[in-house]
Amino acid sequence: MRGLSGDFSTMPLKDLVVYLGNRRATGSLKVERGDVRKQLELREGHVVSASSNQPREFFGQFLINMGHLTEDQLEKAFSTQAQTRIFLGKILVMTGLVPEATVRGTLSHKFREMILDAFHWEDGDFLFEAADTAPEVAGLEVSVDLLDVHREGEFRETAWQAIHAVFPSGAVRLSVDERKLPERKPGSMDERIVQLIKEGLTIDGIALALHATDFFLYQRLYALYRLDAVKVSDEPPESEMSVVEEENGERGIIGSETSSDEVLQAAQLFLDAGNARDGEALARRAHEMSPSPRTAEFVKAAQEKLLVHLRRELADPPRVPTLQVAPGHLKTLQLSAPERYLLSRIDGRRDVAAIVHVSPLQELDALKFFAGFVDATLVKLTPR
């Protein structure tokens, strides 16, 4: 078959998936929405390889979420991968950390979740490039039928309607009635969910702590809700304000400029002066005021400069974070779910890079949070 391109406003991904599946297409499918990019390699209507720039869709995150690896084990596996250049799945099998059958099953789960997550996209673009043969897969062979994914997507449409009627947003907190919980084993998913609910985390916070994709978590919460064991708490939803946002607001860098061009000019001046943090913030502000390919490219360039700056400032050479406030005090602060997740990973042993590397957050976002912690004197960094 020939190649195909378009946008999801005219051809939703679920329709594209069934189209390619029915034709047993072979080739490469790329989908994009904003900064999110995913690529699938197809062989005769089956996904045989998939990649995403979203950390929560990385293979290691699925392994942690499903209880097959700890964060420490994943970090050690990453170190081995950096030295050997062998694919992560093969390393885990070779070292005996994860059985081959489990690696294959988790890869299959990753492929499905990557596609299904994009089924709800109402905008974005796709490009399918047909090929006579699919590229060789470097790693363990896994195959997922697109038509099976489409059937799962139809089921999830109905499931999401019921779920959202109960859990309106990820910012809500939950309450649990342990008397009505099913029997659960120590360390099981239900046990971990219950513990995180009791710690007062929001649904978003629970997802980060579990390294979980949205549907995986919400589906289990809904099952517990149907048992009358879990419900939305009467506490008000968590505020979206964060330490990082407060710090940026206090510096007054995103202010009263009258046009997007003026904000871009100010951003360029900051970047030229070596102030990547304020330059990047102004670049984002200009793009919010008047989105265009020009402002999008400017934001991308500013973010690349900021990432280099923050790596040098926070992670290279390695620096170990330690909390400068009592854990009880953190509970009184207005912190976002990602901030609470990162602060909970500080143990006085792991350095910033190690924490960020295994987190379900984009590297730049995580480093910006750490910079905010330092600015707010919540965290002190000590060279290793």
PDB file of C-alpha atoms in Angstrom, residues 53-356:
ATOM      1  CA  ASN A  53       9.518  10.649  23.948  1.00  0.00           C
ATOM      2  CA  GLN A  54       7.169  10.490  26.961  1.00  0.00           C
ATOM      3  CA  PRO A  55       8.992   9.080  30.021  1.00  0.00           C
ATOM      4  CA  ARG A  56       5.882   7.341  31.374  1.00  0.00           C
ATOM      5  CA  GLU A  57       5.863   5.278  28.165  1.00  0.00           C
ATOM      6  CA  PHE A  58       9.466   4.137  28.498  1.00  0.00           C
ATOM      7  CA  PHE A  59       9.926   0.386  28.885  1.00  0.00           C
ATOM      8  CA  GLY A  60      11.552   0.720  32.311  1.00  0.00           C
ATOM      9  CA  GLN A  61       8.569   2.655  33.679  1.00  0.00           C
ATOM     10  CA  PHE A  62       6.201  -0.180  32.774  1.00  0.00           C
ATOM     11  CA  LEU A  63       8.494  -2.683  34.503  1.00  0.00           C
ATOM     12  CA  ILE A  64       8.454  -0.622  37.698  1.00  0.00           C
ATOM     13  CA  ASN A  65       4.695  -0.088  37.556  1.00  0.00           C
ATOM     14  CA  MET A  66       4.015  -3.796  37.130  1.00  0.00           C
ATOM     15  CA  GLY A  67       6.262  -4.654  40.062  1.00  0.00           C
ATOM     16  CA  HIS A  68       8.997  -6.376  38.053  1.00  0.00           C
ATOM     17  CA  LEU A  69      11.763  -3.889  38.953  1.00  0.00           C
ATOM     18  CA  THR A  70      12.599  -1.336  41.622  1.00  0.00           C
ATOM     19  CA  GLU A  71      13.923   2.112  40.793  1.00  0.00           C
ATOM     20  CA  ASP A  72      17.364   1.100  42.092  1.00  0.00           C
ATOM     21  CA  GLN A  73      17.422  -2.017  39.914  1.00  0.00           C
ATOM     22  CA  LEU A  74      16.416   0.011  36.863  1.00  0.00           C
ATOM     23  CA  GLU A  75      19.179   2.527  37.520  1.00  0.00           C
ATOM     24  CA  LYS A  76      21.766  -0.276  37.734  1.00  0.00           C
ATOM     25  CA  ALA A  77      20.444  -1.764  34.505  1.00  0.00           C
ATOM     26  CA  PHE A  78      20.763   1.655  32.844  1.00  0.00           C
ATOM     27  CA  SER A  79      24.394   1.820  33.961  1.00  0.00           C
ATOM     28  CA  THR A  80      25.062  -1.568  32.381  1.00  0.00           C
ATOM     29  CA  GLN A  81      23.285  -0.474  29.223  1.00  0.00           C
ATOM     30  CA  ALA A  82      25.437   2.660  28.980  1.00  0.00           C
ATOM     31  CA  GLN A  83      28.579   0.524  29.189  1.00  0.00           C
ATOM     32  CA  THR A  84      27.487  -2.282  26.853  1.00  0.00           C
ATOM     33  CA  ARG A  85      25.038  -0.594  24.413  1.00  0.00           C
ATOM     34  CA  ILE A  86      22.833  -3.684  24.717  1.00  0.00           C
ATOM     35  CA  PHE A  87      19.065  -3.179  24.722  1.00  0.00           C
ATOM     36  CA  LEU A  88      17.519  -2.934  28.164  1.00  0.00           C
ATOM     37  CA  GLY A  89      15.279  -5.981  27.751  1.00  0.00           C
ATOM     38  CA  LYS A  90      18.223  -8.216  26.854  1.00  0.00           C
ATOM     39  CA  ILE A  91      20.237  -6.892  29.803  1.00  0.00           C
ATOM     40  CA  LEU A  92      17.413  -7.715  32.217  1.00  0.00           C
ATOM     41  CA  VAL A  93      17.143 -11.257  30.855  1.00  0.00           C
ATOM     42  CA  MET A  94      20.935 -11.811  30.772  1.00  0.00           C
ATOM     43  CA  THR A  95      21.360 -10.626  34.373  1.00  0.00           C
ATOM     44  CA  GLY A  96      18.402 -12.674  35.588  1.00  0.00           C
ATOM     45  CA  LEU A  97      16.521  -9.655  36.936  1.00  0.00           C
ATOM     46  CA  VAL A  98      13.442 -10.284  34.807  1.00  0.00           C
ATOM     47  CA  PRO A  99      12.428 -13.530  33.022  1.00  0.00           C
ATOM     48  CA  GLU A 100      12.280 -13.353  29.232  1.00  0.00           C
ATOM     49  CA  ALA A 101       8.543 -14.128  29.190  1.00  0.00           C
ATOM     50  CA  THR A 102       7.932 -11.172  31.524  1.00  0.00           C
ATOM     51  CA  VAL A 103      10.034  -8.861  29.351  1.00  0.00           C
ATOM     52  CA  ARG A 104       8.063  -9.877  26.274  1.00  0.00           C
ATOM     53  CA  GLY A 105       4.738  -9.452  28.063  1.00  0.00           C
ATOM     54  CA  THR A 106       5.723  -5.995  29.325  1.00  0.00           C
ATOM     55  CA  LEU A 107       6.882  -4.907  25.864  1.00  0.00           C
ATOM     56  CA  SER A 108       3.524  -6.020  24.446  1.00  0.00           C
ATOM     57  CA  HIS A 109       1.760  -4.001  27.175  1.00  0.00           C
ATOM     58  CA  LYS A 110       3.923  -0.959  26.365  1.00  0.00           C
ATOM     59  CA  PHE A 111       3.069  -1.139  22.648  1.00  0.00           C
ATOM     60  CA  ARG A 112      -0.659  -1.297  23.388  1.00  0.00           C
ATOM     61  CA  GLU A 113      -0.633   1.519  25.948  1.00  0.00           C
ATOM     62  CA  MET A 114       1.379   3.822  23.688  1.00  0.00           C
ATOM     63  CA  ILE A 115      -1.225   3.545  20.952  1.00  0.00           C
ATOM     64  CA  LEU A 116      -4.304   3.565  23.169  1.00  0.00           C
ATOM     65  CA  ASP A 117      -3.116   6.675  25.004  1.00  0.00           C
ATOM     66  CA  ALA A 118      -3.333   8.584  21.716  1.00  0.00           C
ATOM     67  CA  PHE A 119      -6.815   7.354  20.813  1.00  0.00           C
ATOM     68  CA  HIS A 120      -8.352  10.371  22.558  1.00  0.00           C
ATOM     69  CA  TRP A 121      -6.231  12.921  20.660  1.00  0.00           C
ATOM     70  CA  GLU A 122      -8.498  15.383  18.874  1.00  0.00           C
ATOM     71  CA  ASP A 123      -5.615  17.196  17.185  1.00  0.00           C
ATOM     72  CA  GLY A 124      -2.155  16.263  16.006  1.00  0.00           C
ATOM     73  CA  ASP A 125      -0.640  14.764  12.872  1.00  0.00           C
ATOM     74  CA  PHE A 126       0.260  11.350  11.543  1.00  0.00           C
ATOM     75  CA  LEU A 127       2.527  10.018   8.811  1.00  0.00           C
ATOM     76  CA  PHE A 128       2.569   6.421   7.620  1.00  0.00           C
ATOM     77  CA  GLU A 129       5.393   5.441   5.295  1.00  0.00           C
ATOM     78  CA  ALA A 130       4.770   2.100   3.639  1.00  0.00           C
ATOM     79  CA  ALA A 131       7.607  -0.369   3.110  1.00  0.00           C
ATOM     80  CA  ASP A 132       8.027  -3.746   1.468  1.00  0.00           C
ATOM     81  CA  THR A 133       9.634  -5.150   4.614  1.00  0.00           C
ATOM     82  CA  ALA A 134       9.728  -3.916   8.187  1.00  0.00           C
ATOM     83  CA  PRO A 135      13.126  -3.006   9.642  1.00  0.00           C
ATOM     84  CA  GLU A 136      14.913  -5.604  11.727  1.00  0.00           C
ATOM     85  CA  VAL A 137      14.006  -5.388  15.404  1.00  0.00           C
ATOM     86  CA  ALA A 138      17.083  -5.008  17.618  1.00  0.00           C
ATOM     87  CA  GLY A 139      15.963  -6.759  20.763  1.00  0.00           C
ATOM     88  CA  LEU A 140      13.394  -9.361  21.743  1.00  0.00           C
ATOM     89  CA  GLU A 141      10.760 -10.105  19.105  1.00  0.00           C
ATOM     90  CA  VAL A 142       7.264  -8.983  20.149  1.00  0.00           C
ATOM     91  CA  SER A 143       4.190  -8.600  17.949  1.00  0.00           C
ATOM     92  CA  VAL A 144       0.871  -6.862  18.716  1.00  0.00           C
ATOM     93  CA  ASP A 145      -2.054  -7.010  16.287  1.00  0.00           C
ATOM     94  CA  LEU A 146      -3.464  -3.554  15.463  1.00  0.00           C
ATOM     95  CA  LEU A 147      -6.975  -4.979  15.245  1.00  0.00           C
ATOM     96  CA  ASP A 148      -6.686  -6.274  18.819  1.00  0.00           C
ATOM     97  CA  VAL A 149      -5.616  -2.782  19.887  1.00  0.00           C
ATOM     98  CA  HIS A 150      -8.622  -1.286  18.109  1.00  0.00           C
ATOM     99  CA  ARG A 151     -11.002  -3.639  19.918  1.00  0.00           C
ATOM    100  CA  GLU A 152      -9.412  -2.679  23.241  1.00  0.00           C
ATOM    101  CA  GLY A 153      -9.800   0.982  22.332  1.00  0.00           C
ATOM    102  CA  GLU A 154     -13.532   0.573  21.753  1.00  0.00           C
ATOM    103  CA  PHE A 155     -13.897  -1.020  25.179  1.00  0.00           C
ATOM    104  CA  ARG A 156     -11.938   1.798  26.808  1.00  0.00           C
ATOM    105  CA  GLU A 157     -14.156   4.508  25.335  1.00  0.00           C
ATOM    106  CA  THR A 158     -17.066   3.154  27.357  1.00  0.00           C
ATOM    107  CA  ALA A 159     -14.876   2.484  30.399  1.00  0.00           C
ATOM    108  CA  TRP A 160     -13.516   6.038  30.450  1.00  0.00           C
ATOM    109  CA  GLN A 161     -17.024   7.497  30.494  1.00  0.00           C
ATOM    110  CA  ALA A 162     -17.848   5.547  33.635  1.00  0.00           C
ATOM    111  CA  ILE A 163     -14.456   6.305  35.219  1.00  0.00           C
ATOM    112  CA  HIS A 164     -14.620  10.064  34.627  1.00  0.00           C
ATOM    113  CA  ALA A 165     -18.103  10.187  36.106  1.00  0.00           C
ATOM    114  CA  VAL A 166     -16.579   8.982  39.394  1.00  0.00           C
ATOM    115  CA  PHE A 167     -13.094  10.505  39.296  1.00  0.00           C
ATOM    116  CA  PRO A 168     -13.432  13.914  37.590  1.00  0.00           C
ATOM    117  CA  SER A 169      -9.737  14.817  37.681  1.00  0.00           C
ATOM    118  CA  GLY A 170      -6.327  13.656  38.812  1.00  0.00           C
ATOM    119  CA  ALA A 171      -6.166  16.504  41.333  1.00  0.00           C
ATOM    120  CA  VAL A 172      -8.674  14.899  43.719  1.00  0.00           C
ATOM    121  CA  ARG A 173      -7.702  12.979  46.841  1.00  0.00           C
ATOM    122  CA  LEU A 174      -9.314   9.703  47.829  1.00  0.00           C
ATOM    123  CA  SER A 175     -10.528   7.944  50.944  1.00  0.00           C
ATOM    124  CA  VAL A 176     -10.447   4.209  51.552  1.00  0.00           C
ATOM    125  CA  ASP A 177     -12.562   1.813  53.616  1.00  0.00           C
ATOM    126  CA  GLU A 178     -10.184  -1.068  54.259  1.00  0.00           C
ATOM    127  CA  ARG A 179     -13.003  -3.270  55.570  1.00  0.00           C
ATOM    128  CA  LYS A 180     -14.409  -3.488  52.060  1.00  0.00           C
ATOM    129  CA  LEU A 181     -11.129  -4.139  50.261  1.00  0.00           C
ATOM    130  CA  PRO A 182     -10.537  -7.543  48.691  1.00  0.00           C
ATOM    131  CA  GLU A 183      -7.795  -9.682  50.181  1.00  0.00           C
ATOM    132  CA  ARG A 184      -4.448  -8.315  49.062  1.00  0.00           C
ATOM    133  CA  LYS A 185      -0.895  -9.581  49.235  1.00  0.00           C
ATOM    134  CA  PRO A 186       1.964  -7.502  50.691  1.00  0.00           C
ATOM    135  CA  GLY A 187       3.557  -5.494  47.900  1.00  0.00           C
ATOM    136  CA  SER A 188       0.613  -5.997  45.537  1.00  0.00           C
ATOM    137  CA  MET A 189      -0.775  -3.178  43.412  1.00  0.00           C
ATOM    138  CA  ASP A 190      -3.823  -2.787  45.668  1.00  0.00           C
ATOM    139  CA  GLU A 191      -1.594  -2.663  48.736  1.00  0.00           C
ATOM    140  CA  ARG A 192       0.537   0.074  47.199  1.00  0.00           C
ATOM    141  CA  ILE A 193      -2.527   2.051  46.103  1.00  0.00           C
ATOM    142  CA  VAL A 194      -4.070   1.880  49.576  1.00  0.00           C
ATOM    143  CA  GLN A 195      -0.845   3.048  51.213  1.00  0.00           C
ATOM    144  CA  LEU A 196      -0.544   6.018  48.854  1.00  0.00           C
ATOM    145  CA  ILE A 197      -4.187   6.976  49.444  1.00  0.00           C
ATOM    146  CA  LYS A 198      -3.564   6.914  53.201  1.00  0.00           C
ATOM    147  CA  GLU A 199      -0.543   9.172  52.669  1.00  0.00           C
ATOM    148  CA  GLY A 200      -2.890  11.773  51.177  1.00  0.00           C
ATOM    149  CA  LEU A 201      -1.654  11.685  47.582  1.00  0.00           C
ATOM    150  CA  THR A 202      -3.884  12.797  44.735  1.00  0.00           C
ATOM    151  CA  ILE A 203      -4.632  10.459  41.847  1.00  0.00           C
ATOM    152  CA  ASP A 204      -1.915  12.232  39.843  1.00  0.00           C
ATOM    153  CA  GLY A 205       0.482  11.721  42.736  1.00  0.00           C
ATOM    154  CA  ILE A 206      -0.397   8.044  42.970  1.00  0.00           C
ATOM    155  CA  ALA A 207       0.213   7.624  39.234  1.00  0.00           C
ATOM    156  CA  LEU A 208       3.679   9.141  39.557  1.00  0.00           C
ATOM    157  CA  ALA A 209       4.567   7.083  42.626  1.00  0.00           C
ATOM    158  CA  LEU A 210       3.502   3.894  40.844  1.00  0.00           C
ATOM    159  CA  HIS A 211       5.012   4.927  37.481  1.00  0.00           C
ATOM    160  CA  ALA A 212       1.565   4.080  36.115  1.00  0.00           C
ATOM    161  CA  THR A 213      -0.180   5.021  32.897  1.00  0.00           C
ATOM    162  CA  ASP A 214      -3.547   6.688  33.422  1.00  0.00           C
ATOM    163  CA  PHE A 215      -5.854   3.880  32.341  1.00  0.00           C
ATOM    164  CA  PHE A 216      -3.955   1.232  34.295  1.00  0.00           C
ATOM    165  CA  LEU A 217      -4.451   3.177  37.529  1.00  0.00           C
ATOM    166  CA  TYR A 218      -7.951   4.553  36.931  1.00  0.00           C
ATOM    167  CA  GLN A 219      -9.261   1.139  35.945  1.00  0.00           C
ATOM    168  CA  ARG A 220      -8.088  -0.343  39.246  1.00  0.00           C
ATOM    169  CA  LEU A 221      -9.429   2.602  41.254  1.00  0.00           C
ATOM    170  CA  TYR A 222     -12.798   2.202  39.536  1.00  0.00           C
ATOM    171  CA  ALA A 223     -12.870  -1.499  40.424  1.00  0.00           C
ATOM    172  CA  LEU A 224     -12.228  -0.600  44.066  1.00  0.00           C
ATOM    173  CA  TYR A 225     -14.918   2.100  43.855  1.00  0.00           C
ATOM    174  CA  ARG A 226     -17.433  -0.497  42.666  1.00  0.00           C
ATOM    175  CA  LEU A 227     -16.642  -2.454  45.847  1.00  0.00           C
ATOM    176  CA  ASP A 228     -17.397   0.723  47.826  1.00  0.00           C
ATOM    177  CA  ALA A 229     -13.814   0.562  49.141  1.00  0.00           C
ATOM    178  CA  VAL A 230     -12.507   3.760  47.507  1.00  0.00           C
ATOM    179  CA  LYS A 231     -14.221   7.073  46.855  1.00  0.00           C
ATOM    180  CA  VAL A 232     -13.337  10.715  46.234  1.00  0.00           C
ATOM    181  CA  SER A 233     -12.439  12.480  49.457  1.00  0.00           C
ATOM    182  CA  ASP A 234     -14.280  15.570  50.670  1.00  0.00           C
ATOM    183  CA  GLU A 235     -10.950  17.432  50.725  1.00  0.00           C
ATOM    184  CA  PRO A 236     -10.670  20.144  48.051  1.00  0.00           C
ATOM    185  CA  PRO A 237      -8.686  19.197  44.926  1.00  0.00           C
ATOM    186  CA  GLU A 238      -4.965  19.898  45.000  1.00  0.00           C
ATOM    187  CA  SER A 239      -3.935  23.340  43.786  1.00  0.00           C
ATOM    188  CA  GLU A 240      -1.841  23.416  40.620  1.00  0.00           C
ATOM    189  CA  MET A 241       0.512  25.992  42.187  1.00  0.00           C
ATOM    190  CA  SER A 242       4.029  24.717  42.758  1.00  0.00           C
ATOM    191  CA  VAL A 243       7.288  25.847  44.304  1.00  0.00           C
ATOM    192  CA  VAL A 244       8.778  26.358  40.863  1.00  0.00           C
ATOM    193  CA  GLU A 245       5.848  28.492  39.676  1.00  0.00           C
ATOM    194  CA  GLU A 246       5.968  30.567  42.856  1.00  0.00           C
ATOM    195  CA  GLU A 247       9.684  31.210  42.387  1.00  0.00           C
ATOM    196  CA  ASN A 248       9.200  32.247  38.763  1.00  0.00           C
ATOM    197  CA  GLY A 249       6.362  34.546  39.772  1.00  0.00           C
ATOM    198  CA  GLU A 250       8.433  36.218  42.470  1.00  0.00           C
ATOM    199  CA  ARG A 251      11.223  36.970  40.024  1.00  0.00           C
ATOM    200  CA  GLY A 252       8.672  38.801  37.887  1.00  0.00           C
ATOM    201  CA  ILE A 253      10.151  37.664  34.614  1.00  0.00           C
ATOM    202  CA  ILE A 254       6.821  36.929  32.925  1.00  0.00           C
ATOM    203  CA  GLY A 255       5.200  40.261  33.076  1.00  0.00           C
ATOM    204  CA  SER A 256       3.496  43.077  31.265  1.00  0.00           C
ATOM    205  CA  GLU A 257       5.126  43.069  27.816  1.00  0.00           C
ATOM    206  CA  THR A 258       2.582  44.185  25.265  1.00  0.00           C
ATOM    207  CA  SER A 259       3.287  41.789  22.397  1.00  0.00           C
ATOM    208  CA  SER A 260       4.701  38.382  21.629  1.00  0.00           C
ATOM    209  CA  ASP A 261       7.539  39.950  19.632  1.00  0.00           C
ATOM    210  CA  GLU A 262       8.590  42.089  22.600  1.00  0.00           C
ATOM    211  CA  VAL A 263       8.562  39.049  24.873  1.00  0.00           C
ATOM    212  CA  LEU A 264      10.683  37.134  22.357  1.00  0.00           C
ATOM    213  CA  GLN A 265      13.149  40.006  22.222  1.00  0.00           C
ATOM    214  CA  ALA A 266      13.392  39.998  26.003  1.00  0.00           C
ATOM    215  CA  ALA A 267      13.847  36.224  25.962  1.00  0.00           C
ATOM    216  CA  GLN A 268      16.693  36.539  23.452  1.00  0.00           C
ATOM    217  CA  LEU A 269      18.394  39.139  25.634  1.00  0.00           C
ATOM    218  CA  PHE A 270      18.243  36.824  28.652  1.00  0.00           C
ATOM    219  CA  LEU A 271      19.585  33.888  26.633  1.00  0.00           C
ATOM    220  CA  ASP A 272      22.407  35.992  25.156  1.00  0.00           C
ATOM    221  CA  ALA A 273      23.329  37.071  28.680  1.00  0.00           C
ATOM    222  CA  GLY A 274      23.572  33.430  29.784  1.00  0.00           C
ATOM    223  CA  ASN A 275      20.330  33.498  31.791  1.00  0.00           C
ATOM    224  CA  ALA A 276      18.758  30.361  30.342  1.00  0.00           C
ATOM    225  CA  ARG A 277      16.143  29.916  33.070  1.00  0.00           C
ATOM    226  CA  ASP A 278      14.452  33.288  32.571  1.00  0.00           C
ATOM    227  CA  GLY A 279      15.014  33.175  28.805  1.00  0.00           C
ATOM    228  CA  GLU A 280      13.206  29.847  28.538  1.00  0.00           C
ATOM    229  CA  ALA A 281      10.325  31.054  30.713  1.00  0.00           C
ATOM    230  CA  LEU A 282       9.861  34.138  28.529  1.00  0.00           C
ATOM    231  CA  ALA A 283      10.064  32.053  25.366  1.00  0.00           C
ATOM    232  CA  ARG A 284       7.218  29.860  26.647  1.00  0.00           C
ATOM    233  CA  ARG A 285       5.229  32.977  27.544  1.00  0.00           C
ATOM    234  CA  ALA A 286       5.644  34.363  24.018  1.00  0.00           C
ATOM    235  CA  HIS A 287       4.455  31.081  22.523  1.00  0.00           C
ATOM    236  CA  GLU A 288       1.406  31.064  24.817  1.00  0.00           C
ATOM    237  CA  MET A 289       0.547  34.619  23.742  1.00  0.00           C
ATOM    238  CA  SER A 290       0.816  33.965  20.008  1.00  0.00           C
ATOM    239  CA  PRO A 291       1.581  30.352  19.015  1.00  0.00           C
ATOM    240  CA  SER A 292       3.367  29.940  15.684  1.00  0.00           C
ATOM    241  CA  PRO A 293       6.063  27.723  14.150  1.00  0.00           C
ATOM    242  CA  ARG A 294       8.539  30.544  14.849  1.00  0.00           C
ATOM    243  CA  THR A 295       7.745  30.747  18.572  1.00  0.00           C
ATOM    244  CA  ALA A 296       7.646  26.951  18.835  1.00  0.00           C
ATOM    245  CA  GLU A 297      11.162  26.695  17.384  1.00  0.00           C
ATOM    246  CA  PHE A 298      12.334  29.463  19.712  1.00  0.00           C
ATOM    247  CA  VAL A 299      10.941  27.603  22.731  1.00  0.00           C
ATOM    248  CA  LYS A 300      12.656  24.407  21.601  1.00  0.00           C
ATOM    249  CA  ALA A 301      16.012  26.172  21.244  1.00  0.00           C
ATOM    250  CA  ALA A 302      15.611  27.897  24.625  1.00  0.00           C
ATOM    251  CA  GLN A 303      14.731  24.604  26.292  1.00  0.00           C
ATOM    252  CA  GLU A 304      17.812  22.938  24.835  1.00  0.00           C
ATOM    253  CA  LYS A 305      19.970  25.712  26.286  1.00  0.00           C
ATOM    254  CA  LEU A 306      18.224  25.478  29.636  1.00  0.00           C
ATOM    255  CA  LEU A 307      18.679  21.700  29.749  1.00  0.00           C
ATOM    256  CA  VAL A 308      22.430  22.077  29.215  1.00  0.00           C
ATOM    257  CA  HIS A 309      22.555  24.755  31.911  1.00  0.00           C
ATOM    258  CA  LEU A 310      20.573  22.743  34.467  1.00  0.00           C
ATOM    259  CA  ARG A 311      22.581  19.582  33.848  1.00  0.00           C
ATOM    260  CA  ARG A 312      25.746  21.531  34.573  1.00  0.00           C
ATOM    261  CA  GLU A 313      24.213  23.275  37.580  1.00  0.00           C
ATOM    262  CA  LEU A 314      22.539  20.277  39.202  1.00  0.00           C
ATOM    263  CA  ALA A 315      23.866  17.001  37.863  1.00  0.00           C
ATOM    264  CA  ASP A 316      27.329  17.213  36.291  1.00  0.00           C
ATOM    265  CA  PRO A 317      29.410  16.568  38.284  1.00  0.00           C
ATOM    266  CA  PRO A 318      27.036  14.422  40.395  1.00  0.00           C
ATOM    267  CA  ARG A 319      25.334  16.183  43.296  1.00  0.00           C
ATOM    268  CA  VAL A 320      23.354  14.485  46.067  1.00  0.00           C
ATOM    269  CA  PRO A 321      20.210  16.295  47.284  1.00  0.00           C
ATOM    270  CA  THR A 322      19.228  16.354  50.944  1.00  0.00           C
ATOM    271  CA  LEU A 323      16.045  17.786  52.449  1.00  0.00           C
ATOM    272  CA  GLN A 324      16.473  20.962  54.490  1.00  0.00           C
ATOM    273  CA  VAL A 325      13.022  20.781  56.081  1.00  0.00           C
ATOM    274  CA  ALA A 326      11.251  18.117  58.098  1.00  0.00           C
ATOM    275  CA  PRO A 327       9.138  15.701  56.017  1.00  0.00           C
ATOM    276  CA  GLY A 328       6.111  16.758  58.070  1.00  0.00           C
ATOM    277  CA  HIS A 329       6.609  20.370  56.952  1.00  0.00           C
ATOM    278  CA  LEU A 330       6.454  19.340  53.290  1.00  0.00           C
ATOM    279  CA  LYS A 331       2.869  18.199  53.805  1.00  0.00           C
ATOM    280  CA  THR A 332       1.897  21.758  54.695  1.00  0.00           C
ATOM    281  CA  LEU A 333       3.308  23.248  51.474  1.00  0.00           C
ATOM    282  CA  GLN A 334       1.467  23.787  48.220  1.00  0.00           C
ATOM    283  CA  LEU A 335       3.364  21.308  46.089  1.00  0.00           C
ATOM    284  CA  SER A 336       2.373  19.827  42.755  1.00  0.00           C
ATOM    285  CA  ALA A 337       2.188  16.061  42.287  1.00  0.00           C
ATOM    286  CA  PRO A 338       5.520  15.919  40.391  1.00  0.00           C
ATOM    287  CA  GLU A 339       7.219  17.955  43.132  1.00  0.00           C
ATOM    288  CA  ARG A 340       5.954  15.664  45.867  1.00  0.00           C
ATOM    289  CA  TYR A 341       7.129  12.654  43.855  1.00  0.00           C
ATOM    290  CA  LEU A 342      10.665  14.006  43.380  1.00  0.00           C
ATOM    291  CA  LEU A 343      10.996  15.117  47.004  1.00  0.00           C
ATOM    292  CA  SER A 344       9.887  11.671  48.162  1.00  0.00           C
ATOM    293  CA  ARG A 345      12.793  10.126  46.221  1.00  0.00           C
ATOM    294  CA  ILE A 346      15.468  12.101  48.085  1.00  0.00           C
ATOM    295  CA  ASP A 347      17.253   9.678  50.403  1.00  0.00           C
ATOM    296  CA  GLY A 348      20.670  11.294  50.894  1.00  0.00           C
ATOM    297  CA  ARG A 349      22.235   8.571  48.753  1.00  0.00           C
ATOM    298  CA  ARG A 350      21.106   8.946  45.145  1.00  0.00           C
ATOM    299  CA  ASP A 351      22.292  11.943  43.149  1.00  0.00           C
ATOM    300  CA  VAL A 352      20.010  14.219  41.138  1.00  0.00           C
ATOM    301  CA  ALA A 353      20.782  12.535  37.816  1.00  0.00           C
ATOM    302  CA  ALA A 354      19.941   9.087  39.209  1.00  0.00           C
ATOM    303  CA  ILE A 355      16.586  10.279  40.586  1.00  0.00           C
ATOM    304  CA  VAL A 356      15.689  12.050  37.346  1.00  0.00           C
TER     305      VAL A 356
END
